[in-house]
Amino acid sequence: MQLKRLVAFHKVIADPTRLRILVLLAKEPLHGQALAGKLGLTPPTITHHISKLREIGLIYERRVKNTIYIHLDPIAFRRDVEAVLQLVFPDEQKEVYMTEEKEQLSVLRNFFTSDGKLKQLPGKQKKRLIVLEHLIRTLQVGKKYTEKEINEHLQSFHEDYATIRRELVIHHFFYRENGIYELNPPEMWRSRSGI
């Protein structure tokens, strides 16, 4: 990560109001009016702080009917925090990533057959997310897929494609609207290490 981006990240979160907003959003998505009420601030002030957090990619928004809910992106937040650790302690971070990679390979060996079929979804969420990410690795971010296309793709791994499809939406791998599926950017996928 560029040093300039790290500095921008720390400048933006080095504000007590923005830190309070992040704490609230870590608990649940909220709309601007709710944030203003909880923090005792005016809606324009909240809009200003939200725009700063949006600029560095720590939040994203979803419209539900006429209300826009603001969500914290925990993966983006962790990524930026970990980037500082990588910069200051590069050797320690290499060891962490090597350990994670070995763990991922072990999970994939345990839950997939030699011909690439999924035996079953893991019960533990951390392992489940590793498996789900593996299932979509050949799909393209930005491309829109019909439900039928997603079903056919997932059915090539396991017969219970409906459950897997639902899990992919629940864990933010996919955004679904009117039967059309689109992969979210990897930054939005739930962090395997943050479970």
JSON list of C-alpha atoms in Angstrom, two decimals:
[
{"chain": "A", "resi": 1, "resn": "MET", "atom": "CA", "xyz": [0.00, 0.00, 0.00]},
{"chain": "A", "resi": 2, "resn": "GLN", "atom": "CA", "xyz": [1.30, 3.44, -0.87]},
{"chain": "A", "resi": 3, "resn": "LEU", "atom": "CA", "xyz": [2.61, 5.60, 1.94]},
{"chain": "A", "resi": 4, "resn": "LYS", "atom": "CA", "xyz": [0.37, 8.44, 0.72]},
{"chain": "A", "resi": 5, "resn": "ARG", "atom": "CA", "xyz": [-2.74, 6.28, 1.18]},
{"chain": "A", "resi": 6, "resn": "LEU", "atom": "CA", "xyz": [-1.64, 5.25, 4.67]},
{"chain": "A", "resi": 7, "resn": "VAL", "atom": "CA", "xyz": [-1.17, 8.87, 5.67]},
{"chain": "A", "resi": 8, "resn": "ALA", "atom": "CA", "xyz": [-4.62, 9.76, 4.25]},
{"chain": "A", "resi": 9, "resn": "PHE", "atom": "CA", "xyz": [-6.19, 6.88, 6.19]},
{"chain": "A", "resi": 10, "resn": "HIS", "atom": "CA", "xyz": [-4.71, 8.07, 9.48]},
{"chain": "A", "resi": 11, "resn": "LYS", "atom": "CA", "xyz": [-5.60, 11.70, 8.83]},
{"chain": "A", "resi": 12, "resn": "VAL", "atom": "CA", "xyz": [-9.23, 10.79, 8.23]},
{"chain": "A", "resi": 13, "resn": "ILE", "atom": "CA", "xyz": [-9.64, 8.54, 11.27]},
{"chain": "A", "resi": 14, "resn": "ALA", "atom": "CA", "xyz": [-7.70, 10.92, 13.55]},
{"chain": "A", "resi": 15, "resn": "ASP", "atom": "CA", "xyz": [-10.95, 12.71, 14.29]},
{"chain": "A", "resi": 16, "resn": "PRO", "atom": "CA", "xyz": [-13.03, 11.89, 17.40]},
{"chain": "A", "resi": 17, "resn": "THR", "atom": "CA", "xyz": [-16.37, 12.18, 15.57]},
{"chain": "A", "resi": 18, "resn": "ARG", "atom": "CA", "xyz": [-15.26, 9.88, 12.75]},
{"chain": "A", "resi": 19, "resn": "LEU", "atom": "CA", "xyz": [-13.97, 7.34, 15.24]},
{"chain": "A", "resi": 20, "resn": "ARG", "atom": "CA", "xyz": [-17.34, 7.42, 17.01]},
{"chain": "A", "resi": 21, "resn": "ILE", "atom": "CA", "xyz": [-19.11, 6.92, 13.67]},
{"chain": "A", "resi": 22, "resn": "LEU", "atom": "CA", "xyz": [-16.90, 3.89, 12.94]},
{"chain": "A", "resi": 23, "resn": "VAL", "atom": "CA", "xyz": [-17.67, 2.42, 16.37]},
{"chain": "A", "resi": 24, "resn": "LEU", "atom": "CA", "xyz": [-21.43, 2.81, 15.76]},
{"chain": "A", "resi": 25, "resn": "LEU", "atom": "CA", "xyz": [-21.24, 1.37, 12.24]},
{"chain": "A", "resi": 26, "resn": "ALA", "atom": "CA", "xyz": [-19.22, -1.61, 13.48]},
{"chain": "A", "resi": 27, "resn": "LYS", "atom": "CA", "xyz": [-22.32, -2.62, 15.46]},
{"chain": "A", "resi": 28, "resn": "GLU", "atom": "CA", "xyz": [-24.88, -2.12, 12.67]},
{"chain": "A", "resi": 29, "resn": "PRO", "atom": "CA", "xyz": [-25.53, -0.18, 9.45]},
{"chain": "A", "resi": 30, "resn": "LEU", "atom": "CA", "xyz": [-27.22, 3.17, 10.12]},
{"chain": "A", "resi": 31, "resn": "HIS", "atom": "CA", "xyz": [-28.70, 5.98, 8.04]},
{"chain": "A", "resi": 32, "resn": "GLY", "atom": "CA", "xyz": [-27.43, 9.54, 8.37]},
{"chain": "A", "resi": 33, "resn": "GLN", "atom": "CA", "xyz": [-30.35, 10.78, 10.48]},
{"chain": "A", "resi": 34, "resn": "ALA", "atom": "CA", "xyz": [-29.80, 7.97, 13.00]},
{"chain": "A", "resi": 35, "resn": "LEU", "atom": "CA", "xyz": [-26.09, 8.78, 13.22]},
{"chain": "A", "resi": 36, "resn": "ALA", "atom": "CA", "xyz": [-26.90, 12.47, 13.75]},
{"chain": "A", "resi": 37, "resn": "GLY", "atom": "CA", "xyz": [-29.33, 11.58, 16.55]},
{"chain": "A", "resi": 38, "resn": "LYS", "atom": "CA", "xyz": [-26.95, 9.18, 18.31]},
{"chain": "A", "resi": 39, "resn": "LEU", "atom": "CA", "xyz": [-24.05, 11.63, 18.17]},
{"chain": "A", "resi": 40, "resn": "GLY", "atom": "CA", "xyz": [-26.04, 14.81, 18.81]},
{"chain": "A", "resi": 41, "resn": "LEU", "atom": "CA", "xyz": [-24.86, 16.39, 15.56]},
{"chain": "A", "resi": 42, "resn": "THR", "atom": "CA", "xyz": [-26.61, 18.02, 12.62]},
{"chain": "A", "resi": 43, "resn": "PRO", "atom": "CA", "xyz": [-27.22, 16.00, 9.44]},
{"chain": "A", "resi": 44, "resn": "PRO", "atom": "CA", "xyz": [-24.87, 18.26, 7.38]},
{"chain": "A", "resi": 45, "resn": "THR", "atom": "CA", "xyz": [-22.06, 17.58, 9.87]},
{"chain": "A", "resi": 46, "resn": "ILE", "atom": "CA", "xyz": [-22.66, 13.83, 9.55]},
{"chain": "A", "resi": 47, "resn": "THR", "atom": "CA", "xyz": [-22.68, 14.17, 5.74]},
{"chain": "A", "resi": 48, "resn": "HIS", "atom": "CA", "xyz": [-19.28, 15.89, 5.90]},
{"chain": "A", "resi": 49, "resn": "HIS", "atom": "CA", "xyz": [-17.73, 13.13, 8.04]},
{"chain": "A", "resi": 50, "resn": "ILE", "atom": "CA", "xyz": [-19.32, 10.35, 5.97]},
{"chain": "A", "resi": 51, "resn": "SER", "atom": "CA", "xyz": [-17.88, 11.85, 2.78]},
{"chain": "A", "resi": 52, "resn": "LYS", "atom": "CA", "xyz": [-14.38, 11.76, 4.32]},
{"chain": "A", "resi": 53, "resn": "LEU", "atom": "CA", "xyz": [-14.80, 8.10, 5.33]},
{"chain": "A", "resi": 54, "resn": "ARG", "atom": "CA", "xyz": [-16.16, 7.28, 1.86]},
{"chain": "A", "resi": 55, "resn": "GLU", "atom": "CA", "xyz": [-13.16, 8.93, 0.16]},
{"chain": "A", "resi": 56, "resn": "ILE", "atom": "CA", "xyz": [-10.76, 6.46, 1.77]},
{"chain": "A", "resi": 57, "resn": "GLY", "atom": "CA", "xyz": [-13.08, 3.47, 1.20]},
{"chain": "A", "resi": 58, "resn": "LEU", "atom": "CA", "xyz": [-13.95, 2.62, 4.82]},
{"chain": "A", "resi": 59, "resn": "ILE", "atom": "CA", "xyz": [-17.70, 2.69, 4.23]},
{"chain": "A", "resi": 60, "resn": "TYR", "atom": "CA", "xyz": [-20.18, 1.78, 1.53]},
{"chain": "A", "resi": 61, "resn": "GLU", "atom": "CA", "xyz": [-23.86, 2.56, 1.14]},
{"chain": "A", "resi": 62, "resn": "ARG", "atom": "CA", "xyz": [-26.92, 0.46, 0.36]},
{"chain": "A", "resi": 63, "resn": "ARG", "atom": "CA", "xyz": [-30.36, 1.85, -0.45]},
{"chain": "A", "resi": 64, "resn": "VAL", "atom": "CA", "xyz": [-33.34, 0.16, 1.21]},
{"chain": "A", "resi": 65, "resn": "LYS", "atom": "CA", "xyz": [-36.50, 1.68, -0.31]},
{"chain": "A", "resi": 66, "resn": "ASN", "atom": "CA", "xyz": [-36.03, 5.44, 0.26]},
{"chain": "A", "resi": 67, "resn": "THR", "atom": "CA", "xyz": [-33.36, 5.19, 2.95]},
{"chain": "A", "resi": 68, "resn": "ILE", "atom": "CA", "xyz": [-29.61, 4.94, 2.38]},
{"chain": "A", "resi": 69, "resn": "TYR", "atom": "CA", "xyz": [-27.85, 2.87, 5.03]},
{"chain": "A", "resi": 70, "resn": "ILE", "atom": "CA", "xyz": [-24.16, 3.36, 5.69]},
{"chain": "A", "resi": 71, "resn": "HIS", "atom": "CA", "xyz": [-22.10, 0.22, 6.29]},
{"chain": "A", "resi": 72, "resn": "LEU", "atom": "CA", "xyz": [-18.61, -0.08, 7.70]},
{"chain": "A", "resi": 73, "resn": "ASP", "atom": "CA", "xyz": [-16.34, -2.12, 5.44]},
{"chain": "A", "resi": 74, "resn": "PRO", "atom": "CA", "xyz": [-14.41, -4.13, 8.06]},
{"chain": "A", "resi": 75, "resn": "ILE", "atom": "CA", "xyz": [-12.09, -5.67, 5.48]},
{"chain": "A", "resi": 76, "resn": "ALA", "atom": "CA", "xyz": [-10.99, -2.27, 4.17]},
{"chain": "A", "resi": 77, "resn": "PHE", "atom": "CA", "xyz": [-10.47, -1.08, 7.73]},
{"chain": "A", "resi": 78, "resn": "ARG", "atom": "CA", "xyz": [-8.37, -4.12, 8.67]},
{"chain": "A", "resi": 79, "resn": "ARG", "atom": "CA", "xyz": [-6.43, -3.86, 5.42]},
{"chain": "A", "resi": 80, "resn": "ASP", "atom": "CA", "xyz": [-5.39, -0.29, 6.18]},
{"chain": "A", "resi": 81, "resn": "VAL", "atom": "CA", "xyz": [-4.49, -1.07, 9.78]},
{"chain": "A", "resi": 82, "resn": "GLU", "atom": "CA", "xyz": [-2.48, -4.15, 8.74]},
{"chain": "A", "resi": 83, "resn": "ALA", "atom": "CA", "xyz": [-0.68, -2.11, 6.09]},
{"chain": "A", "resi": 84, "resn": "VAL", "atom": "CA", "xyz": [0.94, -0.10, 8.88]},
{"chain": "A", "resi": 85, "resn": "LEU", "atom": "CA", "xyz": [2.09, -3.32, 10.54]},
{"chain": "A", "resi": 86, "resn": "GLN", "atom": "CA", "xyz": [3.51, -4.56, 7.24]},
{"chain": "A", "resi": 87, "resn": "LEU", "atom": "CA", "xyz": [5.39, -1.32, 6.79]},
{"chain": "A", "resi": 88, "resn": "VAL", "atom": "CA", "xyz": [6.86, -1.25, 10.30]},
{"chain": "A", "resi": 89, "resn": "PHE", "atom": "CA", "xyz": [7.31, -5.02, 10.86]},
{"chain": "A", "resi": 90, "resn": "PRO", "atom": "CA", "xyz": [7.68, -6.55, 7.36]},
{"chain": "A", "resi": 91, "resn": "ASP", "atom": "CA", "xyz": [9.30, -9.84, 8.44]},
{"chain": "A", "resi": 92, "resn": "GLU", "atom": "CA", "xyz": [6.63, -10.65, 11.03]},
{"chain": "A", "resi": 93, "resn": "GLN", "atom": "CA", "xyz": [3.87, -10.00, 8.49]},
{"chain": "A", "resi": 94, "resn": "LYS", "atom": "CA", "xyz": [5.48, -12.38, 5.95]},
{"chain": "A", "resi": 95, "resn": "GLU", "atom": "CA", "xyz": [5.29, -15.16, 8.55]},
{"chain": "A", "resi": 96, "resn": "VAL", "atom": "CA", "xyz": [1.60, -14.41, 9.18]},
{"chain": "A", "resi": 97, "resn": "TYR", "atom": "CA", "xyz": [0.76, -14.60, 5.46]},
{"chain": "A", "resi": 98, "resn": "MET", "atom": "CA", "xyz": [2.73, -17.83, 4.96]},
{"chain": "A", "resi": 99, "resn": "THR", "atom": "CA", "xyz": [0.81, -19.41, 7.86]},
{"chain": "A", "resi": 100, "resn": "GLU", "atom": "CA", "xyz": [-2.54, -18.25, 6.38]},
{"chain": "A", "resi": 101, "resn": "GLU", "atom": "CA", "xyz": [-1.65, -19.65, 2.96]},
{"chain": "A", "resi": 102, "resn": "LYS", "atom": "CA", "xyz": [-0.77, -23.05, 4.45]},
{"chain": "A", "resi": 103, "resn": "GLU", "atom": "CA", "xyz": [-4.06, -23.06, 6.36]},
{"chain": "A", "resi": 104, "resn": "GLN", "atom": "CA", "xyz": [-6.04, -22.26, 3.19]},
{"chain": "A", "resi": 105, "resn": "LEU", "atom": "CA", "xyz": [-4.37, -25.10, 1.27]},
{"chain": "A", "resi": 106, "resn": "SER", "atom": "CA", "xyz": [-5.10, -27.50, 4.11]},
{"chain": "A", "resi": 107, "resn": "VAL", "atom": "CA", "xyz": [-8.79, -26.51, 4.16]},
{"chain": "A", "resi": 108, "resn": "LEU", "atom": "CA", "xyz": [-9.12, -26.91, 0.38]},
{"chain": "A", "resi": 109, "resn": "ARG", "atom": "CA", "xyz": [-7.47, -30.36, 0.50]},
{"chain": "A", "resi": 110, "resn": "ASN", "atom": "CA", "xyz": [-9.87, -31.46, 3.24]},
{"chain": "A", "resi": 111, "resn": "PHE", "atom": "CA", "xyz": [-13.09, -30.22, 1.67]},
{"chain": "A", "resi": 112, "resn": "PHE", "atom": "CA", "xyz": [-12.54, -30.88, -2.04]},
{"chain": "A", "resi": 113, "resn": "THR", "atom": "CA", "xyz": [-12.05, -34.17, -3.87]},
{"chain": "A", "resi": 114, "resn": "SER", "atom": "CA", "xyz": [-9.08, -34.68, -6.18]},
{"chain": "A", "resi": 115, "resn": "ASP", "atom": "CA", "xyz": [-11.32, -33.83, -9.18]},
{"chain": "A", "resi": 116, "resn": "GLY", "atom": "CA", "xyz": [-12.39, -30.49, -7.63]},
{"chain": "A", "resi": 117, "resn": "LYS", "atom": "CA", "xyz": [-15.81, -31.43, -6.25]},
{"chain": "A", "resi": 118, "resn": "LEU", "atom": "CA", "xyz": [-16.90, -29.98, -2.93]},
{"chain": "A", "resi": 119, "resn": "LYS", "atom": "CA", "xyz": [-17.47, -32.72, -0.34]},
{"chain": "A", "resi": 120, "resn": "GLN", "atom": "CA", "xyz": [-19.45, -30.46, 2.01]},
{"chain": "A", "resi": 121, "resn": "LEU", "atom": "CA", "xyz": [-19.49, -26.92, 3.37]},
{"chain": "A", "resi": 122, "resn": "PRO", "atom": "CA", "xyz": [-17.36, -26.64, 6.51]},
{"chain": "A", "resi": 123, "resn": "GLY", "atom": "CA", "xyz": [-19.19, -26.09, 9.79]},
{"chain": "A", "resi": 124, "resn": "LYS", "atom": "CA", "xyz": [-16.66, -23.57, 11.05]},
{"chain": "A", "resi": 125, "resn": "GLN", "atom": "CA", "xyz": [-17.19, -20.17, 9.49]},
{"chain": "A", "resi": 126, "resn": "LYS", "atom": "CA", "xyz": [-13.51, -19.37, 8.91]},
{"chain": "A", "resi": 127, "resn": "LYS", "atom": "CA", "xyz": [-13.08, -22.55, 6.86]},
{"chain": "A", "resi": 128, "resn": "ARG", "atom": "CA", "xyz": [-16.42, -21.99, 5.13]},
{"chain": "A", "resi": 129, "resn": "LEU", "atom": "CA", "xyz": [-15.28, -18.57, 3.87]},
{"chain": "A", "resi": 130, "resn": "ILE", "atom": "CA", "xyz": [-12.08, -20.09, 2.47]},
{"chain": "A", "resi": 131, "resn": "VAL", "atom": "CA", "xyz": [-14.18, -22.65, 0.58]},
{"chain": "A", "resi": 132, "resn": "LEU", "atom": "CA", "xyz": [-16.68, -20.04, -0.68]},
{"chain": "A", "resi": 133, "resn": "GLU", "atom": "CA", "xyz": [-13.88, -17.83, -1.97]},
{"chain": "A", "resi": 134, "resn": "HIS", "atom": "CA", "xyz": [-12.40, -20.81, -3.81]},
{"chain": "A", "resi": 135, "resn": "LEU", "atom": "CA", "xyz": [-15.76, -21.52, -5.49]},
{"chain": "A", "resi": 136, "resn": "ILE", "atom": "CA", "xyz": [-15.92, -18.08, -7.10]},
{"chain": "A", "resi": 137, "resn": "ARG", "atom": "CA", "xyz": [-12.24, -17.63, -8.02]},
{"chain": "A", "resi": 138, "resn": "THR", "atom": "CA", "xyz": [-12.95, -18.04, -11.75]},
{"chain": "A", "resi": 139, "resn": "LEU", "atom": "CA", "xyz": [-15.82, -15.52, -11.83]},
{"chain": "A", "resi": 140, "resn": "GLN", "atom": "CA", "xyz": [-15.17, -11.92, -12.85]},
{"chain": "A", "resi": 141, "resn": "VAL", "atom": "CA", "xyz": [-15.70, -8.81, -10.74]},
{"chain": "A", "resi": 142, "resn": "GLY", "atom": "CA", "xyz": [-17.92, -6.36, -12.64]},
{"chain": "A", "resi": 143, "resn": "LYS", "atom": "CA", "xyz": [-19.64, -9.00, -14.79]},
{"chain": "A", "resi": 144, "resn": "LYS", "atom": "CA", "xyz": [-23.37, -9.56, -14.28]},
{"chain": "A", "resi": 145, "resn": "TYR", "atom": "CA", "xyz": [-24.57, -13.16, -14.02]},
{"chain": "A", "resi": 146, "resn": "THR", "atom": "CA", "xyz": [-28.09, -14.54, -14.19]},
{"chain": "A", "resi": 147, "resn": "GLU", "atom": "CA", "xyz": [-29.23, -16.85, -11.40]},
{"chain": "A", "resi": 148, "resn": "LYS", "atom": "CA", "xyz": [-29.18, -19.72, -13.90]},
{"chain": "A", "resi": 149, "resn": "GLU", "atom": "CA", "xyz": [-25.52, -19.03, -14.74]},
{"chain": "A", "resi": 150, "resn": "ILE", "atom": "CA", "xyz": [-24.59, -18.92, -11.05]},
{"chain": "A", "resi": 151, "resn": "ASN", "atom": "CA", "xyz": [-26.52, -22.15, -10.40]},
{"chain": "A", "resi": 152, "resn": "GLU", "atom": "CA", "xyz": [-24.73, -23.94, -13.24]},
{"chain": "A", "resi": 153, "resn": "HIS", "atom": "CA", "xyz": [-21.35, -22.71, -12.03]},
{"chain": "A", "resi": 154, "resn": "LEU", "atom": "CA", "xyz": [-21.97, -23.84, -8.44]},
{"chain": "A", "resi": 155, "resn": "GLN", "atom": "CA", "xyz": [-23.59, -27.11, -9.50]},
{"chain": "A", "resi": 156, "resn": "SER", "atom": "CA", "xyz": [-20.29, -28.09, -11.13]},
{"chain": "A", "resi": 157, "resn": "PHE", "atom": "CA", "xyz": [-18.89, -28.20, -7.56]},
{"chain": "A", "resi": 158, "resn": "HIS", "atom": "CA", "xyz": [-21.85, -29.49, -5.51]},
{"chain": "A", "resi": 159, "resn": "GLU", "atom": "CA", "xyz": [-25.47, -30.51, -6.00]},
{"chain": "A", "resi": 160, "resn": "ASP", "atom": "CA", "xyz": [-26.80, -28.16, -3.29]},
{"chain": "A", "resi": 161, "resn": "TYR", "atom": "CA", "xyz": [-26.08, -25.01, -5.30]},
{"chain": "A", "resi": 162, "resn": "ALA", "atom": "CA", "xyz": [-28.98, -23.08, -3.73]},
{"chain": "A", "resi": 163, "resn": "THR", "atom": "CA", "xyz": [-27.47, -23.23, -0.23]},
{"chain": "A", "resi": 164, "resn": "ILE", "atom": "CA", "xyz": [-24.04, -22.25, -1.54]},
{"chain": "A", "resi": 165, "resn": "ARG", "atom": "CA", "xyz": [-25.52, -19.36, -3.56]},
{"chain": "A", "resi": 166, "resn": "ARG", "atom": "CA", "xyz": [-27.31, -18.11, -0.45]},
{"chain": "A", "resi": 167, "resn": "GLU", "atom": "CA", "xyz": [-24.09, -18.33, 1.59]},
{"chain": "A", "resi": 168, "resn": "LEU", "atom": "CA", "xyz": [-22.23, -16.31, -1.06]},
{"chain": "A", "resi": 169, "resn": "VAL", "atom": "CA", "xyz": [-24.80, -13.52, -0.78]},
{"chain": "A", "resi": 170, "resn": "ILE", "atom": "CA", "xyz": [-24.91, -13.61, 3.04]},
{"chain": "A", "resi": 171, "resn": "HIS", "atom": "CA", "xyz": [-21.12, -13.27, 3.24]},
{"chain": "A", "resi": 172, "resn": "HIS", "atom": "CA", "xyz": [-21.02, -10.37, 0.73]},
{"chain": "A", "resi": 173, "resn": "PHE", "atom": "CA", "xyz": [-19.26, -12.23, -2.07]},
{"chain": "A", "resi": 174, "resn": "PHE", "atom": "CA", "xyz": [-22.23, -11.40, -4.33]},
{"chain": "A", "resi": 175, "resn": "TYR", "atom": "CA", "xyz": [-24.61, -8.49, -4.66]},
{"chain": "A", "resi": 176, "resn": "ARG", "atom": "CA", "xyz": [-28.03, -9.69, -5.87]},
{"chain": "A", "resi": 177, "resn": "GLU", "atom": "CA", "xyz": [-30.78, -7.57, -7.39]},
{"chain": "A", "resi": 178, "resn": "ASN", "atom": "CA", "xyz": [-33.77, -8.74, -9.46]},
{"chain": "A", "resi": 179, "resn": "GLY", "atom": "CA", "xyz": [-32.23, -12.16, -10.07]},
{"chain": "A", "resi": 180, "resn": "ILE", "atom": "CA", "xyz": [-28.95, -10.71, -11.32]},
{"chain": "A", "resi": 181, "resn": "TYR", "atom": "CA", "xyz": [-25.74, -11.46, -9.44]},
{"chain": "A", "resi": 182, "resn": "GLU", "atom": "CA", "xyz": [-22.55, -9.45, -9.45]},
{"chain": "A", "resi": 183, "resn": "LEU", "atom": "CA", "xyz": [-19.37, -10.16, -7.53]},
{"chain": "A", "resi": 184, "resn": "ASN", "atom": "CA", "xyz": [-18.58, -7.52, -4.96]},
{"chain": "A", "resi": 185, "resn": "PRO", "atom": "CA", "xyz": [-15.01, -6.19, -4.92]},
{"chain": "A", "resi": 186, "resn": "PRO", "atom": "CA", "xyz": [-12.77, -8.48, -2.83]},
{"chain": "A", "resi": 187, "resn": "GLU", "atom": "CA", "xyz": [-12.41, -5.71, -0.24]},
{"chain": "A", "resi": 188, "resn": "MET", "atom": "CA", "xyz": [-16.08, -6.26, 0.70]},
{"chain": "A", "resi": 189, "resn": "TRP", "atom": "CA", "xyz": [-15.79, -9.99, 1.29]},
{"chain": "A", "resi": 190, "resn": "ARG", "atom": "CA", "xyz": [-15.79, -10.87, 4.94]},
{"chain": "A", "resi": 191, "resn": "SER", "atom": "CA", "xyz": [-12.29, -11.20, 6.30]},
{"chain": "A", "resi": 192, "resn": "ARG", "atom": "CA", "xyz": [-11.34, -14.79, 6.99]},
{"chain": "A", "resi": 193, "resn": "SER", "atom": "CA", "xyz": [-8.97, -13.67, 9.70]},
{"chain": "A", "resi": 194, "resn": "GLY", "atom": "CA", "xyz": [-11.50, -11.41, 11.36]},
{"chain": "A", "resi": 195, "resn": "ILE", "atom": "CA", "xyz": [-13.98, -14.06, 12.42]}
]
